[in-house]
Coordinates of C-alpha atoms in Angstrom, one line a residue:
T1 CA -25.7 -43.5 -9.7
I2 CA -28.3 -44.3 -12.3
A3 CA -29.8 -40.9 -11.9
A4 CA -26.3 -39.4 -12.5
V5 CA -26.1 -41.2 -15.9
I6 CA -29.5 -40.1 -17.0
L7 CA -28.8 -36.5 -15.9
G8 CA -25.4 -36.5 -17.5
I9 CA -26.9 -37.6 -20.9
I10 CA -29.6 -34.9 -20.8
I11 CA -27.2 -32.1 -19.8
G12 CA -24.5 -33.2 -22.2
V13 CA -26.9 -33.1 -25.1
A14 CA -28.3 -29.8 -24.0
L15 CA -24.8 -28.2 -23.8
R16 CA -23.8 -29.3 -27.3
S17 CA -25.4 -26.2 -28.8
L18 CA -22.8 -24.1 -26.9
K19 CA -19.9 -26.2 -28.1
C20 CA -17.3 -24.3 -30.2
S21 CA -16.1 -25.8 -33.5
T22 CA -12.7 -24.4 -32.9
D23 CA -10.6 -23.6 -29.8
D24 CA -11.7 -20.0 -29.8
R25 CA -15.0 -18.6 -28.5
I26 CA -16.5 -17.2 -31.6
D27 CA -20.0 -17.0 -33.1
G28 CA -21.6 -17.1 -29.7
C29 CA -20.2 -20.5 -28.6
R30 CA -19.3 -20.9 -25.0
I31 CA -17.6 -24.4 -24.6
T32 CA -14.2 -25.0 -26.1
K33 CA -12.0 -28.2 -26.1
E34 CA -10.2 -26.9 -23.0
D35 CA -13.5 -26.4 -21.2
I36 CA -14.4 -30.0 -22.0
I37 CA -11.2 -31.1 -20.4
H38 CA -12.1 -29.1 -17.3
I39 CA -15.6 -30.7 -17.2
D40 CA -14.0 -34.1 -17.5
F41 CA -11.7 -33.5 -14.5
P42 CA -14.0 -34.7 -11.7
G43 CA -14.7 -37.8 -13.7
Q44 CA -11.1 -38.6 -14.2
I45 CA -10.5 -38.2 -10.5
F46 CA -13.1 -40.9 -9.9
V47 CA -11.5 -43.2 -12.5
N48 CA -8.1 -42.7 -10.9
I49 CA -9.4 -43.6 -7.5
L50 CA -10.9 -46.9 -8.8
K51 CA -7.7 -47.7 -10.7
M52 CA -5.7 -47.0 -7.6
L53 CA -7.5 -49.8 -5.8
I54 CA -7.1 -52.4 -8.6
L55 CA -3.7 -53.7 -7.7
P56 CA -4.2 -54.2 -3.9
L57 CA -7.7 -55.6 -4.6
I58 CA -6.5 -58.2 -7.1
V59 CA -3.6 -59.3 -5.0
S60 CA -5.4 -59.5 -1.6
S61 CA -8.7 -61.0 -3.0
I62 CA -7.2 -63.9 -4.9
I63 CA -4.6 -64.9 -2.3
S64 CA -7.0 -64.7 0.6
S65 CA -9.7 -66.7 -1.2
L66 CA -7.4 -69.5 -2.4
A67 CA -5.6 -69.6 1.0
Q68 CA -8.9 -70.7 2.5
L69 CA -9.4 -73.6 0.1
D70 CA -7.4 -76.7 -0.5
A71 CA -5.6 -77.1 -3.8
Q72 CA -8.0 -79.7 -5.1
S73 CA -11.1 -77.5 -4.4
A74 CA -9.4 -74.5 -5.9
G75 CA -8.6 -76.5 -9.0
K76 CA -12.2 -77.6 -9.4
M77 CA -13.5 -74.1 -9.0
G78 CA -11.0 -72.8 -11.5
V79 CA -12.0 -75.4 -14.1
R80 CA -15.7 -74.6 -13.7
A81 CA -15.0 -70.9 -14.0
I82 CA -12.9 -71.3 -17.2
I83 CA -15.6 -73.6 -18.8
Y84 CA -18.2 -71.0 -18.0
Y85 CA -16.1 -68.1 -19.4
L86 CA -15.4 -70.0 -22.7
A87 CA -19.0 -71.2 -23.1
T88 CA -20.6 -67.8 -22.6
T89 CA -18.0 -65.9 -24.7
L90 CA -18.6 -68.3 -27.6
I91 CA -22.3 -68.0 -27.2
A92 CA -22.0 -64.2 -27.3
A93 CA -19.9 -64.4 -30.5
I94 CA -22.5 -66.7 -32.1
V95 CA -25.4 -64.3 -31.2
G96 CA -23.5 -61.5 -32.8
I97 CA -22.9 -63.4 -36.0
I98 CA -26.5 -64.5 -36.3
L99 CA -27.7 -60.9 -35.9
V100 CA -25.2 -59.3 -38.3
L101 CA -26.0 -62.0 -40.9
T102 CA -29.8 -61.4 -40.4
I103 CA -29.9 -57.6 -40.2
R104 CA -27.0 -57.1 -42.7
P105 CA -26.1 -53.6 -41.7
G106 CA -23.2 -53.4 -44.1
L107 CA -25.4 -54.0 -47.1
R108 CA -27.9 -51.3 -46.3
V109 CA -25.7 -48.2 -46.2
G110 CA -23.5 -46.5 -48.6
T111 CA -19.7 -46.3 -48.5
V112 CA -18.4 -45.1 -45.2
Q113 CA -15.8 -42.4 -45.4
I114 CA -12.6 -43.2 -43.5
K115 CA -11.2 -40.2 -41.7
P116 CA -7.5 -39.6 -42.3
D117 CA -6.9 -38.6 -38.8
S118 CA -8.4 -41.7 -37.2
K119 CA -6.2 -44.1 -35.3
A120 CA -5.7 -47.4 -37.0
A121 CA -4.7 -50.4 -34.9
E122 CA -1.7 -52.2 -36.1
G123 CA -0.8 -55.7 -35.1
R124 CA -0.5 -59.3 -36.0
T125 CA -2.2 -62.4 -34.6
V126 CA 1.1 -64.2 -33.7
D127 CA 2.4 -61.1 -31.8
T128 CA -0.8 -60.9 -29.8
V129 CA -0.6 -64.5 -28.8
L130 CA 3.1 -64.3 -27.9
D131 CA 2.4 -61.1 -25.8
L132 CA -0.3 -63.1 -24.0
F133 CA 2.2 -65.7 -22.8
R134 CA 5.0 -63.2 -22.2
N135 CA 2.7 -61.4 -19.7
L136 CA 1.7 -64.6 -18.0
F137 CA 5.3 -65.1 -16.9
P138 CA 6.7 -61.7 -16.0
D139 CA 10.5 -61.5 -15.3
N140 CA 9.9 -59.1 -12.4
I141 CA 6.8 -59.4 -10.3
M142 CA 7.2 -56.0 -8.8
E143 CA 7.6 -54.4 -12.3
A144 CA 4.4 -56.3 -13.3
A145 CA 2.5 -54.0 -11.1
F146 CA 3.0 -51.1 -13.5
R147 CA 4.5 -52.5 -16.8
S148 CA 3.5 -55.2 -19.3
F149 CA 5.1 -56.7 -22.4
A150 CA 3.9 -55.6 -25.8
T151 CA 5.1 -56.0 -29.4
D152 CA 5.8 -52.8 -31.1
L153 CA 5.7 -52.8 -34.9
K154 CA 8.0 -50.2 -36.5
V155 CA 8.3 -49.5 -40.2
N156 CA 11.5 -51.1 -41.5
R157 CA 11.3 -50.2 -45.2
T158 CA 8.7 -49.3 -47.8
L159 CA 10.6 -49.4 -51.0
I160 CA 11.5 -52.9 -52.2
A161 CA 14.1 -53.6 -54.9
G162 CA 12.7 -55.8 -57.7
P163 CA 14.2 -57.6 -60.6
N164 CA 15.9 -55.8 -63.5
G165 CA 16.5 -52.7 -61.5
T166 CA 12.8 -52.1 -60.8
S167 CA 11.3 -51.3 -57.4
Y168 CA 7.8 -51.4 -55.8
N169 CA 6.2 -50.1 -52.6
K170 CA 5.6 -52.5 -49.8
T171 CA 5.6 -51.6 -46.1
I172 CA 7.5 -54.1 -44.0
Y173 CA 7.3 -53.9 -40.2
K174 CA 10.0 -54.9 -37.7
A175 CA 8.6 -56.4 -34.5
T176 CA 10.3 -55.3 -31.3
V177 CA 9.2 -56.5 -27.8
V178 CA 8.9 -53.5 -25.4
K179 CA 7.5 -52.8 -22.0
R180 CA 4.6 -50.4 -21.7
D181 CA 3.3 -48.5 -18.7
N182 CA 0.3 -50.7 -17.9
I183 CA -0.5 -53.2 -15.1
N184 CA 0.3 -56.7 -16.2
V185 CA -2.9 -58.2 -14.9
L186 CA -2.3 -61.7 -16.4
G187 CA 1.1 -62.0 -14.7
L188 CA -0.2 -60.9 -11.4
L189 CA -3.2 -63.2 -11.6
L190 CA -1.0 -66.3 -12.2
F191 CA 1.4 -65.3 -9.5
C192 CA -1.3 -64.7 -6.9
I193 CA -3.2 -67.9 -7.8
V194 CA 0.0 -70.0 -7.2
F195 CA 0.9 -68.0 -4.1
G196 CA -2.6 -68.5 -2.6
I197 CA -2.6 -72.2 -3.3
L198 CA 0.8 -72.7 -1.7
I199 CA -0.3 -70.7 1.4
S200 CA -3.2 -73.2 1.7
R201 CA -0.8 -76.2 1.4
L202 CA 1.6 -74.9 4.0
K203 CA -1.2 -74.5 6.5
Q204 CA 0.1 -73.3 9.9
K205 CA 3.6 -72.4 8.6
A206 CA 2.0 -69.7 6.4
I207 CA -0.8 -68.7 8.8
I208 CA 0.7 -65.2 9.3
L209 CA 0.7 -64.5 5.5
K210 CA -2.9 -65.8 5.3
H211 CA -4.1 -63.4 8.0
F212 CA -2.1 -60.5 6.5
F213 CA -3.8 -60.8 3.1
E214 CA -7.2 -61.2 4.8
A215 CA -6.7 -58.0 6.8
M216 CA -5.4 -56.2 3.7
L217 CA -8.6 -57.2 1.8
E218 CA -10.8 -55.8 4.5
V219 CA -9.0 -52.5 4.4
V220 CA -9.3 -52.3 0.6
M221 CA -13.0 -53.0 0.8
Q222 CA -13.4 -50.2 3.3
L223 CA -11.7 -47.9 0.8
V224 CA -14.1 -49.1 -1.9
R225 CA -17.1 -48.2 0.2
I226 CA -15.6 -44.7 0.7
A227 CA -14.9 -44.3 -3.0
M228 CA -18.5 -45.2 -3.8
L229 CA -19.8 -42.1 -2.1
Y230 CA -18.2 -40.1 -4.9
S231 CA -19.4 -42.3 -7.7
P232 CA -22.5 -40.3 -8.8
I233 CA -20.5 -37.1 -9.2
G234 CA -17.7 -38.8 -11.1
I235 CA -19.9 -40.7 -13.5
F236 CA -22.1 -37.6 -14.1
F237 CA -19.1 -35.5 -15.3
L238 CA -17.6 -38.4 -17.3
I239 CA -20.9 -38.8 -19.3
V240 CA -21.3 -35.0 -19.9
A241 CA -17.7 -34.6 -21.1
K242 CA -17.9 -37.5 -23.4
I243 CA -21.1 -36.4 -25.1
L244 CA -19.7 -32.9 -25.5
D245 CA -16.5 -34.4 -27.1
M246 CA -18.5 -36.3 -29.8
D247 CA -18.4 -35.3 -33.4
D248 CA -21.5 -34.4 -35.3
L249 CA -24.5 -36.5 -34.1
R250 CA -26.1 -36.7 -37.5
D251 CA -23.0 -38.2 -39.1
F252 CA -22.5 -40.3 -36.0
L253 CA -26.0 -41.9 -36.3
G254 CA -26.3 -41.9 -40.1
S255 CA -23.6 -44.0 -41.6
L256 CA -23.0 -46.3 -38.6
G257 CA -26.5 -46.2 -37.0
L258 CA -27.6 -49.6 -38.2
Y259 CA -24.3 -51.2 -37.2
M260 CA -24.6 -49.7 -33.7
A261 CA -28.2 -51.0 -33.5
T262 CA -27.0 -54.5 -34.4
V263 CA -24.4 -54.5 -31.7
L264 CA -26.7 -53.0 -29.0
V265 CA -29.5 -55.5 -29.8
G266 CA -27.0 -58.4 -29.5
L267 CA -25.7 -57.1 -26.2
F268 CA -29.2 -56.8 -24.9
I269 CA -30.1 -60.3 -25.9
H270 CA -27.0 -61.8 -24.4
G271 CA -27.0 -59.7 -21.2
F272 CA -30.7 -59.7 -20.4
I273 CA -32.0 -62.9 -21.9
I274 CA -29.2 -65.5 -22.3
L275 CA -27.2 -64.8 -19.1
P276 CA -30.2 -64.5 -16.8
L277 CA -31.6 -67.7 -18.4
I278 CA -28.3 -69.5 -17.6
L279 CA -28.4 -68.1 -14.0
F280 CA -32.0 -69.3 -13.5
I281 CA -31.5 -72.8 -15.1
I282 CA -28.4 -73.6 -13.1
T283 CA -29.0 -71.9 -9.7
R284 CA -32.8 -71.1 -9.7
I285 CA -31.9 -67.6 -8.5
N286 CA -34.3 -64.8 -9.3
S287 CA -32.6 -63.1 -12.2
F288 CA -34.4 -59.7 -11.7
K289 CA -33.3 -59.5 -8.1
Y290 CA -29.7 -60.4 -9.2
I291 CA -29.7 -57.7 -11.9
R292 CA -31.0 -55.1 -9.4
G293 CA -28.2 -56.1 -7.0
M294 CA -25.7 -55.5 -9.8
S295 CA -27.1 -52.1 -10.9
Q296 CA -24.4 -50.0 -9.3
A297 CA -21.6 -52.0 -10.9
L298 CA -23.3 -51.9 -14.3
V299 CA -23.7 -48.2 -14.2
T300 CA -20.1 -47.7 -13.1
A301 CA -18.9 -50.0 -15.9
F302 CA -20.8 -47.8 -18.4
G303 CA -19.3 -44.7 -17.0
T304 CA -15.7 -45.9 -16.8
A305 CA -15.7 -48.3 -19.8
S306 CA -13.2 -50.5 -17.9
S307 CA -13.8 -53.9 -16.3
S308 CA -10.7 -53.5 -14.1
A309 CA -11.7 -50.0 -12.8
T310 CA -15.2 -51.4 -12.0
L311 CA -13.8 -54.4 -10.1
P312 CA -14.0 -52.7 -6.6
V313 CA -17.7 -51.9 -7.2
T314 CA -18.4 -55.4 -8.6
F315 CA -16.9 -57.0 -5.5
R316 CA -19.2 -55.0 -3.3
C317 CA -22.3 -55.7 -5.3
V318 CA -21.9 -59.5 -5.6
E319 CA -20.9 -60.0 -1.9
E320 CA -23.1 -57.4 -0.1
K321 CA -26.2 -57.3 -2.4
N322 CA -26.2 -60.7 -4.1
H323 CA -24.7 -62.6 -1.1
I324 CA -22.0 -64.5 -3.1
D325 CA -19.5 -66.4 -0.9
P326 CA -16.3 -64.2 -0.7
R327 CA -14.2 -67.3 -1.4
I328 CA -15.8 -67.5 -4.8
S329 CA -16.0 -63.8 -5.7
R330 CA -12.5 -63.1 -4.7
F331 CA -11.2 -65.7 -7.1
V332 CA -13.7 -65.6 -10.0
L333 CA -14.0 -61.8 -10.4
P334 CA -10.4 -60.8 -10.9
V335 CA -9.9 -63.6 -13.4
G336 CA -13.1 -62.8 -15.1
A337 CA -12.3 -59.1 -15.4
T338 CA -9.3 -60.1 -17.4
V339 CA -10.4 -63.1 -19.6
N340 CA -14.2 -63.1 -19.6
M341 CA -15.2 -60.6 -22.3
D342 CA -18.7 -61.6 -23.6
G343 CA -19.6 -58.2 -24.9
T344 CA -16.2 -57.8 -26.6
A345 CA -16.5 -61.1 -28.4
L346 CA -20.0 -60.2 -29.7
Y347 CA -18.8 -56.7 -30.8
E348 CA -15.8 -58.1 -32.6
A349 CA -17.8 -60.7 -34.5
V350 CA -20.4 -58.1 -35.6
A351 CA -17.8 -55.5 -36.5
A352 CA -15.7 -57.9 -38.6
I353 CA -18.6 -59.2 -40.7
Y354 CA -20.0 -55.7 -41.0
I355 CA -16.7 -54.5 -42.5
A356 CA -16.7 -57.5 -44.9
Q357 CA -20.3 -56.6 -46.0
L358 CA -19.2 -53.0 -46.6
R359 CA -16.4 -54.3 -48.9
G360 CA -18.7 -56.7 -50.6
I361 CA -16.7 -59.8 -49.5
P362 CA -18.8 -62.9 -49.4
L363 CA -18.4 -65.1 -46.3
D364 CA -18.9 -68.9 -46.5
A365 CA -19.6 -71.2 -43.6
V366 CA -15.9 -71.9 -42.9
K367 CA -15.1 -68.2 -42.5
I368 CA -18.1 -67.7 -40.3
I369 CA -16.9 -70.5 -38.0
V370 CA -13.4 -69.0 -38.0
T371 CA -14.9 -65.6 -37.1
S372 CA -16.8 -67.0 -34.1
L373 CA -13.7 -68.9 -32.8
T374 CA -11.3 -66.0 -33.4
A375 CA -13.6 -63.5 -31.8
T376 CA -13.8 -65.7 -28.7
L377 CA -10.0 -66.1 -28.4
A378 CA -9.3 -62.5 -29.3
S379 CA -11.7 -61.2 -26.6
I380 CA -9.8 -63.3 -24.0
G381 CA -6.6 -61.5 -25.1
A382 CA -8.2 -58.1 -24.7
A383 CA -7.0 -56.1 -21.8
S384 CA -9.8 -54.9 -19.4
I385 CA -9.1 -51.3 -20.2
P386 CA -11.1 -48.8 -22.4
Q387 CA -11.2 -49.6 -26.1
A388 CA -8.8 -52.5 -25.9
G389 CA -11.3 -54.5 -28.0
L390 CA -10.5 -52.2 -30.9
V391 CA -6.9 -53.3 -30.8
T392 CA -7.7 -57.1 -30.7
M393 CA -10.1 -56.5 -33.5
V394 CA -7.2 -56.7 -35.8
I395 CA -6.9 -60.4 -35.1
V396 CA -10.5 -61.0 -36.3
L397 CA -9.9 -58.9 -39.4
N398 CA -6.8 -60.9 -40.3
A399 CA -8.7 -64.1 -39.9
L400 CA -11.1 -62.9 -42.6
G401 CA -8.4 -61.5 -44.8
L402 CA -9.3 -57.9 -44.2
P403 CA -6.7 -55.1 -43.8
A404 CA -6.1 -53.8 -40.3
E405 CA -6.7 -50.3 -41.5
D406 CA -10.5 -51.1 -41.8
V407 CA -10.7 -50.7 -38.0
R408 CA -11.0 -46.9 -38.7
I409 CA -14.4 -47.4 -40.2
I410 CA -15.9 -48.1 -36.8
Y411 CA -13.6 -46.1 -34.7
A412 CA -16.0 -43.1 -34.5
V413 CA -18.6 -45.1 -32.5
D414 CA -16.4 -47.4 -30.6
W415 CA -16.2 -45.2 -27.5
L416 CA -20.0 -45.6 -27.0
L417 CA -20.3 -49.3 -27.8
D418 CA -17.3 -49.9 -25.5
R419 CA -19.3 -48.7 -22.5
F420 CA -22.2 -51.0 -23.3
R421 CA -20.1 -54.0 -23.9
T422 CA -18.1 -53.3 -20.7
A423 CA -21.3 -53.4 -18.7
I424 CA -22.1 -56.8 -20.3
N425 CA -18.6 -58.0 -19.5
V426 CA -19.0 -57.1 -15.8
F427 CA -22.5 -58.7 -15.6
G428 CA -21.2 -61.9 -17.2
D429 CA -18.5 -62.0 -14.5
S430 CA -21.1 -61.7 -11.7
I431 CA -23.2 -64.4 -13.2
G432 CA -20.1 -66.6 -13.3
C433 CA -19.8 -66.1 -9.5
A434 CA -23.3 -67.4 -8.8
V435 CA -22.9 -70.3 -11.2
V436 CA -19.5 -71.4 -9.8
Q437 CA -20.8 -71.1 -6.3
H438 CA -23.8 -73.3 -7.0
L439 CA -21.6 -75.9 -8.7
S440 CA -19.0 -75.8 -5.9
R441 CA -21.3 -76.3 -2.9
K442 CA -19.6 -79.5 -1.9
E443 CA -16.2 -77.8 -1.8
L444 CA -17.5 -74.8 0.1
N445 CA -19.2 -76.9 2.7
A446 CA -16.1 -79.0 3.4
P447 CA -13.8 -78.1 6.3
V448 CA -11.5 -75.4 5.1
N449 CA -8.1 -76.8 6.1
Q450 CA -7.1 -79.9 7.9
E451 CA -5.3 -77.9 10.6
T452 CA -8.6 -76.1 11.4
T453 CA -10.4 -79.3 12.3
T454 CA -9.6 -81.1 15.6
A455 CA -11.0 -84.6 16.2
V456 CA -12.0 -85.2 19.9
T457 CA -12.6 -88.8 20.5
N458 CA -12.9 -90.9 23.6
I459 CA -12.8 -87.9 26.0
N460 CA -14.7 -88.5 29.2
D461 CA -13.7 -85.4 31.0
P462 CA -16.6 -82.8 30.6
D463 CA -14.3 -79.9 31.6
T464 CA -12.0 -80.7 28.7
V465 CA -14.9 -80.8 26.3
R466 CA -16.3 -77.6 27.6
R467 CA -13.0 -75.8 27.3
M468 CA -12.7 -76.9 23.6
L469 CA -16.4 -76.0 22.9
L470 CA -16.0 -72.6 24.5
S471 CA -12.7 -71.7 22.7
A472 CA -12.9 -68.6 20.6
N473 CA -14.8 -69.0 17.3
T474 CA -15.5 -72.7 17.8
E475 CA -18.6 -74.6 16.7
Y476 CA -19.8 -78.1 17.1
D477 CA -21.0 -79.7 13.9
T478 CA -23.8 -82.2 14.6
G479 CA -23.4 -83.6 11.1
T480 CA -19.9 -84.9 11.7
P481 CA -18.9 -88.0 13.7
N482 CA -19.2 -87.6 17.5
G483 CA -16.5 -85.5 19.0
T484 CA -15.5 -83.3 16.1
V485 CA -15.0 -79.6 16.8
I486 CA -14.6 -77.3 13.9
Y487 CA -12.6 -74.1 14.3
P488 CA -13.5 -71.5 11.6
P489 CA -10.3 -69.7 10.7
N490 CA -10.0 -66.1 11.8
N491 CA -13.7 -65.4 11.8
L492 CA -13.9 -65.7 8.0
L493 CA -16.6 -68.3 8.3
S494 CA -19.4 -66.7 10.2
T495 CA -20.7 -68.3 13.4
T496 CA -24.3 -67.6 12.4
H497 CA -26.8 -70.4 11.7
D498 CA -27.4 -69.5 8.1
N499 CA -23.8 -69.9 7.0
P500 CA -23.7 -72.4 4.2
A501 CA -20.5 -73.9 5.5
F502 CA -22.1 -74.8 8.8
T503 CA -25.7 -75.6 8.0
N504 CA -25.9 -78.2 10.8
S505 CA -24.0 -76.2 13.4
S506 CA -25.0 -74.8 16.8
E507 CA -23.3 -71.7 18.2
I508 CA -21.7 -72.3 21.6
N509 CA -22.0 -69.3 23.9
N510 CA -22.0 -70.6 27.5
D511 CA -21.3 -73.5 29.8
D512 CA -25.0 -74.7 29.7
Q513 CA -24.9 -75.1 26.0
A514 CA -21.6 -76.9 26.2
N515 CA -23.0 -79.3 28.9
N516 CA -26.0 -80.0 26.8
I517 CA -24.0 -80.9 23.7
Y518 CA -21.7 -83.0 25.8
K519 CA -24.6 -85.0 27.4
T520 CA -26.3 -85.4 24.0
N521 CA -23.3 -86.5 21.9
F522 CA -20.5 -87.8 24.2

């Protein structure tokens, strides 16, 4: 997959000399806009496959993981995950602010020309916050699978009547709540979290539901493994098509080059210095091995520019290569893909101050603090889809008193920075899994559910003991009081000796082992 990215960049740059400036093949050019669409086709197929798996993956992973934990343990893990998300996102925003104030990219370049055909993001802070809460509580959970709430601002009037028969121009927008074709991830997350916790509380009454979602998750993960066979091809064509679709490289790197460098340096510092340092200090895990285990997910994030689309690959990397407990990853990753946006927070902080520098607006300490906090909160509200940070960027600009139209200044380079910050977002989610797992060892090592633990006391009949010890998927835990037999539910907890949930356990395979345990402990 890494080779596909490198090869895609090389071939994309090489083919730019054959790109046509118009839709016709004139002056010896060979590649038109239509050809670029055709080149992008295999990559779009790959992205569609990943997006197809998002919904079943989120639903099955969260419900199955929380169904294995009691409500108290799930609550503690959730609090730890949220604290980690907020802390790292705020740190990322602060790193971006320090860099942009030190490098001052907006004071070292001339005026940036705003293209009239660029897309400006329109929006208001209050509308974004209200949309966030509307999506948390969808009115139809089935509809939430393909639609979400959004505030649509429409021009109501531009000519305002003034005193004495005068008039003046002022654009007034009318806010209308609409539903757009997009997965309501926040609503699904909240529903699945509550649903999974209630399955855990109902215990045996909901055991069929629990097994259903566990089986569903296994099937989805098998589909992910199949999809990954196609990833090098898909990512290669995505990169080639995007490079061919770029505007003039000299203009691209000229006016906004220093701004891009500031963002990229910040992302590098946060992703490869701060996050690995947090990982090592808290867990003592080798950061280099962990990064290597996440390489496929990071490359996929770069190619797709979507945390949600990368989610299936992220699951596979953290569980199979970095050996994170599935009960942690299946809960932390879907939530993190929605609310943990370290790279986005850093980018928004840098971009807002960069635009202020271009306009010659001085920033005092209060405005800088407001920028860091606003960038943190705005990144949480950013959907995990390509270039969503450009929309929430309006919130940060409003906090600094800058017009929303200024987003167009950085629009030309956002597509590239979006890919780098998405990779950092995904990496931050994976680090969160390791941190939460380390801090939740006590909850993970506890018996999963009360109904899965059977106390055997004062039994003198060896045949009865042997029958219980030889039951399917049973283990005797020598660390518990005499006569306690633990039944791991549905093979989810492995019967191997290195399973962290049964560090003191012995696997029971035959009558001789059962007799030895009985003689020793009963």
